[in-house]
mmCIF file of C-alpha atoms in Angstrom:
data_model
loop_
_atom_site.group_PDB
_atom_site.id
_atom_site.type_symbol
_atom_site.label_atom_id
_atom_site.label_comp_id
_atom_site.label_asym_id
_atom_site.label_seq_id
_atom_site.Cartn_x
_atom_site.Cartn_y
_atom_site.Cartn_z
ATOM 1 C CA UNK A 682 10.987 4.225 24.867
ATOM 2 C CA UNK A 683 13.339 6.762 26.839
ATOM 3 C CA UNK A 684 15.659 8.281 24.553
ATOM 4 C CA UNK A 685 19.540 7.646 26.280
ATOM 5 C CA UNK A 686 22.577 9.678 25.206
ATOM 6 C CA UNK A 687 25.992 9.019 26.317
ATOM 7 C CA UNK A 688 28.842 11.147 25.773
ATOM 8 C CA UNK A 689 32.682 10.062 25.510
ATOM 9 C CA UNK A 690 35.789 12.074 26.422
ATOM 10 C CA UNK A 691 38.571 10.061 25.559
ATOM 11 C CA UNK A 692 41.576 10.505 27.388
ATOM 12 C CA UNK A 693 45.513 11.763 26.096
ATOM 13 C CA UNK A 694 48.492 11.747 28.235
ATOM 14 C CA UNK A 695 47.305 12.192 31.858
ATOM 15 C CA UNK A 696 43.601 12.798 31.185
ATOM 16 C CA UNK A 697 40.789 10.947 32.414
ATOM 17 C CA UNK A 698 38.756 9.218 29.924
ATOM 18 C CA UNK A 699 34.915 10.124 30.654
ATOM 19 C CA UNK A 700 31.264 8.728 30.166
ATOM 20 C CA UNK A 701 28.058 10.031 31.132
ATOM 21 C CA UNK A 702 24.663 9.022 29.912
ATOM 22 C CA UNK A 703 21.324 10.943 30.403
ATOM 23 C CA UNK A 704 17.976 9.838 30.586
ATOM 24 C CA UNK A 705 16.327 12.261 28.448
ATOM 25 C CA UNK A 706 12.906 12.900 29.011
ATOM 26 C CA UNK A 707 11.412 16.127 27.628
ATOM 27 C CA UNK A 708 10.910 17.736 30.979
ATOM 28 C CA UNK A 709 13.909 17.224 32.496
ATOM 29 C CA UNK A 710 17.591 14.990 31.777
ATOM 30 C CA UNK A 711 18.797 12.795 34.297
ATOM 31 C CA UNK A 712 22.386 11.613 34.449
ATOM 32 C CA UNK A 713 22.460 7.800 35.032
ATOM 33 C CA UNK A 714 26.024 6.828 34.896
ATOM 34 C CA UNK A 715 28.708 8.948 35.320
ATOM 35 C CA UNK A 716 32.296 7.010 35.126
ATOM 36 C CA UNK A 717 36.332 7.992 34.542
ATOM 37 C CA UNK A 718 39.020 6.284 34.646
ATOM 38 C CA UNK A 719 42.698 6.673 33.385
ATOM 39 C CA UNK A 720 45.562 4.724 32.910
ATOM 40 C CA UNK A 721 44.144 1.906 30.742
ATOM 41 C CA UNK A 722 45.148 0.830 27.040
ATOM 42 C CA UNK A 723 42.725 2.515 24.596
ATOM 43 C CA UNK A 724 41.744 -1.408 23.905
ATOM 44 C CA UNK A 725 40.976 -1.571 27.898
ATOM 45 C CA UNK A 726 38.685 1.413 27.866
ATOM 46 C CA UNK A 727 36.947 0.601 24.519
ATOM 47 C CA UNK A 728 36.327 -2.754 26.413
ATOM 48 C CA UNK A 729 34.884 -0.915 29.522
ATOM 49 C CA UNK A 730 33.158 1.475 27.790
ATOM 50 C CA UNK A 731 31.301 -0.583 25.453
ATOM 51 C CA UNK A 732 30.592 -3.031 28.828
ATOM 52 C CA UNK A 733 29.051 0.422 30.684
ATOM 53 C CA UNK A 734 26.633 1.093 27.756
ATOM 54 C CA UNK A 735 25.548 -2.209 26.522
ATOM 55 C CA UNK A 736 22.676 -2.062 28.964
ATOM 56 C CA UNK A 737 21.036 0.966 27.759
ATOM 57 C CA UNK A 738 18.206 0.290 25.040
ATOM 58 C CA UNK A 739 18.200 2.896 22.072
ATOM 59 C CA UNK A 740 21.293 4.604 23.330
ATOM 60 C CA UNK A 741 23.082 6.909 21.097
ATOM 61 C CA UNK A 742 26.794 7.543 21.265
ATOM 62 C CA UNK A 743 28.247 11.187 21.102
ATOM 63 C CA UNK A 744 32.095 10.393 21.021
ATOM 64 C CA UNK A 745 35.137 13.038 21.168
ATOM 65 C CA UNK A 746 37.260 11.649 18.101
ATOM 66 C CA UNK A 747 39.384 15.075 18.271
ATOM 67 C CA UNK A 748 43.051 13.767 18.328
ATOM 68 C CA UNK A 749 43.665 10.352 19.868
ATOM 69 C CA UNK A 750 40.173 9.534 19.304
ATOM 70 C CA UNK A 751 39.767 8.932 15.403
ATOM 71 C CA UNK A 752 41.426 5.551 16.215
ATOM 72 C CA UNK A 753 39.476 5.087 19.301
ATOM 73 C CA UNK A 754 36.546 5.545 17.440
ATOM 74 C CA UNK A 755 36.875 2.675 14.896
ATOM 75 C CA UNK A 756 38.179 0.668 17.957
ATOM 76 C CA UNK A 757 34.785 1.075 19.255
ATOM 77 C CA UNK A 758 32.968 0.566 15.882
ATOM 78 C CA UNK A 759 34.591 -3.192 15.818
ATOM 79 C CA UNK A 760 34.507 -4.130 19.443
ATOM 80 C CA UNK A 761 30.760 -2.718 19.641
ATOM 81 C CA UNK A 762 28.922 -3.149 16.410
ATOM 82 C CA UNK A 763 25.565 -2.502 18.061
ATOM 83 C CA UNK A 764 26.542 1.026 18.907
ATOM 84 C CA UNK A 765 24.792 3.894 17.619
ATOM 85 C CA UNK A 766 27.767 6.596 17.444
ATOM 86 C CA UNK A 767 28.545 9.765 16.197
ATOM 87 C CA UNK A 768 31.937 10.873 16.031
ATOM 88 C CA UNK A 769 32.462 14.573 17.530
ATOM 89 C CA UNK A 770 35.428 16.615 15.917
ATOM 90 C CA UNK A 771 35.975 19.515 18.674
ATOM 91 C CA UNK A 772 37.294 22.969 17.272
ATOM 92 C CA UNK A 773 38.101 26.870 18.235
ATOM 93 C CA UNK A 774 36.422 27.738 15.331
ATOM 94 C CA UNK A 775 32.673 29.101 14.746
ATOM 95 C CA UNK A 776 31.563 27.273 11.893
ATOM 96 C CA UNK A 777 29.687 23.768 12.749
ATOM 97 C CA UNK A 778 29.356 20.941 9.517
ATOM 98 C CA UNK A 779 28.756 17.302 9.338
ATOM 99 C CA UNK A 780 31.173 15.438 7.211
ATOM 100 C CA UNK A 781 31.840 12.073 6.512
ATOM 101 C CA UNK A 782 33.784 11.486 9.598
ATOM 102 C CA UNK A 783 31.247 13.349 11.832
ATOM 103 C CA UNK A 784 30.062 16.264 13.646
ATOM 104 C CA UNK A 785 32.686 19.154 13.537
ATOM 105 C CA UNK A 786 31.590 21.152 16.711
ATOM 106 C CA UNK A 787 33.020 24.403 18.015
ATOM 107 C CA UNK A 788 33.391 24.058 21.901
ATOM 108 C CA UNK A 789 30.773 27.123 22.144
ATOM 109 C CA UNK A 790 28.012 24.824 20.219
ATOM 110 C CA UNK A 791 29.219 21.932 22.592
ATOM 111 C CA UNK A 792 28.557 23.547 26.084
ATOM 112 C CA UNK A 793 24.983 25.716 24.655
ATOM 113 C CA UNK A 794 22.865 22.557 25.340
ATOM 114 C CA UNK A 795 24.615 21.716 28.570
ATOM 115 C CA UNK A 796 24.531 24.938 29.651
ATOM 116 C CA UNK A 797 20.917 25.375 28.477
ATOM 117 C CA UNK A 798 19.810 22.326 30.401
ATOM 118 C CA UNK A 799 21.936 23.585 34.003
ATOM 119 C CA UNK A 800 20.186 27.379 33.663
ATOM 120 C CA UNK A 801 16.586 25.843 33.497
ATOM 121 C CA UNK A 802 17.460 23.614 36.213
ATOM 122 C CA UNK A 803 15.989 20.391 33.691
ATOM 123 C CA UNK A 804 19.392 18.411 34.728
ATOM 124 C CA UNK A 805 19.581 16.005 37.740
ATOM 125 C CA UNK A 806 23.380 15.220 38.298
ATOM 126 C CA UNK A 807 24.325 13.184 41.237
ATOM 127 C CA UNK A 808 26.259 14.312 43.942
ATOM 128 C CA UNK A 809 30.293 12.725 43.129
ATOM 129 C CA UNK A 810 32.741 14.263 40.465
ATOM 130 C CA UNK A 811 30.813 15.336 37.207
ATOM 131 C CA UNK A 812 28.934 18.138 39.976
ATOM 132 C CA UNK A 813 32.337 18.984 41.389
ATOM 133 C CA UNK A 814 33.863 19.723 37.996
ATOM 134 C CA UNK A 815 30.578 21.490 37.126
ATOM 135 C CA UNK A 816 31.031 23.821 39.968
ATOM 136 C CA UNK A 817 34.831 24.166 38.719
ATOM 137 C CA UNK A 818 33.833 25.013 34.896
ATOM 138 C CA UNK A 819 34.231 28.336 33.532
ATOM 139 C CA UNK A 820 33.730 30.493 30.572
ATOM 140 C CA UNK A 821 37.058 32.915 29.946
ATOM 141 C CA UNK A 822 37.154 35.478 27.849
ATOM 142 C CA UNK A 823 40.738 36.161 26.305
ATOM 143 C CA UNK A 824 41.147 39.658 26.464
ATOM 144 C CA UNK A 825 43.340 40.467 23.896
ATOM 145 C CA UNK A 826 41.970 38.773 21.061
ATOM 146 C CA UNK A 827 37.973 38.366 22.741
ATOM 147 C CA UNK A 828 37.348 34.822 21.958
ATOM 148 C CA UNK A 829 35.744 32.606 24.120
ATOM 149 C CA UNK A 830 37.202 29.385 26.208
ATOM 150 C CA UNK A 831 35.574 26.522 27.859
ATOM 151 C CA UNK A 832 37.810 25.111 30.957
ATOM 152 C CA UNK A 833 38.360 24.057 34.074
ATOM 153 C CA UNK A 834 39.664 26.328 36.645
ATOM 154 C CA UNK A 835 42.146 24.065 38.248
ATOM 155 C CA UNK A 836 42.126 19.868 37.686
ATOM 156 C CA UNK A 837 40.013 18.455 35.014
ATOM 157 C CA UNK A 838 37.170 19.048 32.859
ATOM 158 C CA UNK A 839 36.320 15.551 31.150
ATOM 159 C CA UNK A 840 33.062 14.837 32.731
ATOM 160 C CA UNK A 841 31.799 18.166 31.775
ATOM 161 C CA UNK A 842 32.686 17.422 28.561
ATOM 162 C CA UNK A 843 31.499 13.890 28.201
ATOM 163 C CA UNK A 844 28.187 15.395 29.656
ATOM 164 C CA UNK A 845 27.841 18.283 27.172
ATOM 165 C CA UNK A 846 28.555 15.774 24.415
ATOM 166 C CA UNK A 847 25.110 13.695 25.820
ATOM 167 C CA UNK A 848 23.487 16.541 26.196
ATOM 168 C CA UNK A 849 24.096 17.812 22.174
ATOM 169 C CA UNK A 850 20.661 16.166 21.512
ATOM 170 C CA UNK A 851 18.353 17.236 23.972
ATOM 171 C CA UNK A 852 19.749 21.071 22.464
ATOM 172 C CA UNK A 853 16.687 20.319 19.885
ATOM 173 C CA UNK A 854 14.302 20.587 22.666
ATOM 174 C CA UNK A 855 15.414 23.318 24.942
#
């Protein structure tokens, strides 16, 4: 059975709430839905979300739950039962631990299977938005204190993110 990750960047203030699923085969990862949206109740994009993923067989759910999304989360655990998840605490730290709420991730360990994937030229992205905020992505250095960060250059960054979260599993086979 194809093994299908989806990743979730939930959405504060003016963001854009993000999902993108690969199809991860061992030679290559394929993203098969890429969708934002903003503006909608967290209710109304739990709804949508768990709508956009019921289709996939055997998927498995990496979801943001940094901030706003620890209640999100447990939105999504009632309104889709069936869903594999794994809630994703994002941090500027360097240590990474599971704990009983999740995965506690430092951005760096976030974007290494992404970026992994995009260097051996395994991912197939669609032409839309997720390529255009790929192309926008950048690694920055502070100078003064030498620690990385992961951002967009100008406008947003939530698809990359929702497709670095898919892509945290297929960092076990690249």
């Amino acid at each position: 059975m194809t093994p299908f990750y989806a990743g979730l960047d939930l959405a504060q203030a003016d963001d854009f709430t993000a999902l993108v699923v690969l199809d991860a085969q061992p030679e290559r990862a394929r993203a098969v839905l890429v969708e934002r949206f903003r503006h909608v109740s967290y209710t109304d994009a739990v709804d949508r979300v768990a709508a956009h993923l019921a289709p996939f067989p055997d998927l498995l759910a990496l979801v943001d739950s940094t901030g706003a999304g620890r209640p999100v989360v447990d939105l999504l655990r009632l309104r889709a039962p069936w869903l594999r998840m794994v809630p994703v605490h994002l941090h500027g730290g360097a240590r990474i631990r599971r704990g009983p709420d999740g995965l506690h991730l430092p951005k760096r360990a976030l974007m290494q299977p992404l970026r992994a994937l995009l260097a051996s030229g395994r991912l197939e992205i669609p032409p839309g938005p997720l390529a255009a905020e790929l192309r926008n992505f950048a690694v920055r250095i502070d100078p003064r204190t030498g620690h990385d960060r992961y951002e967009a250059r100008r406008g947003h960054d939530d698809l990359v993110v929702a497709a670095a979260l898919a892509a945290l599993p297929t960092g076990r086979r690249t």
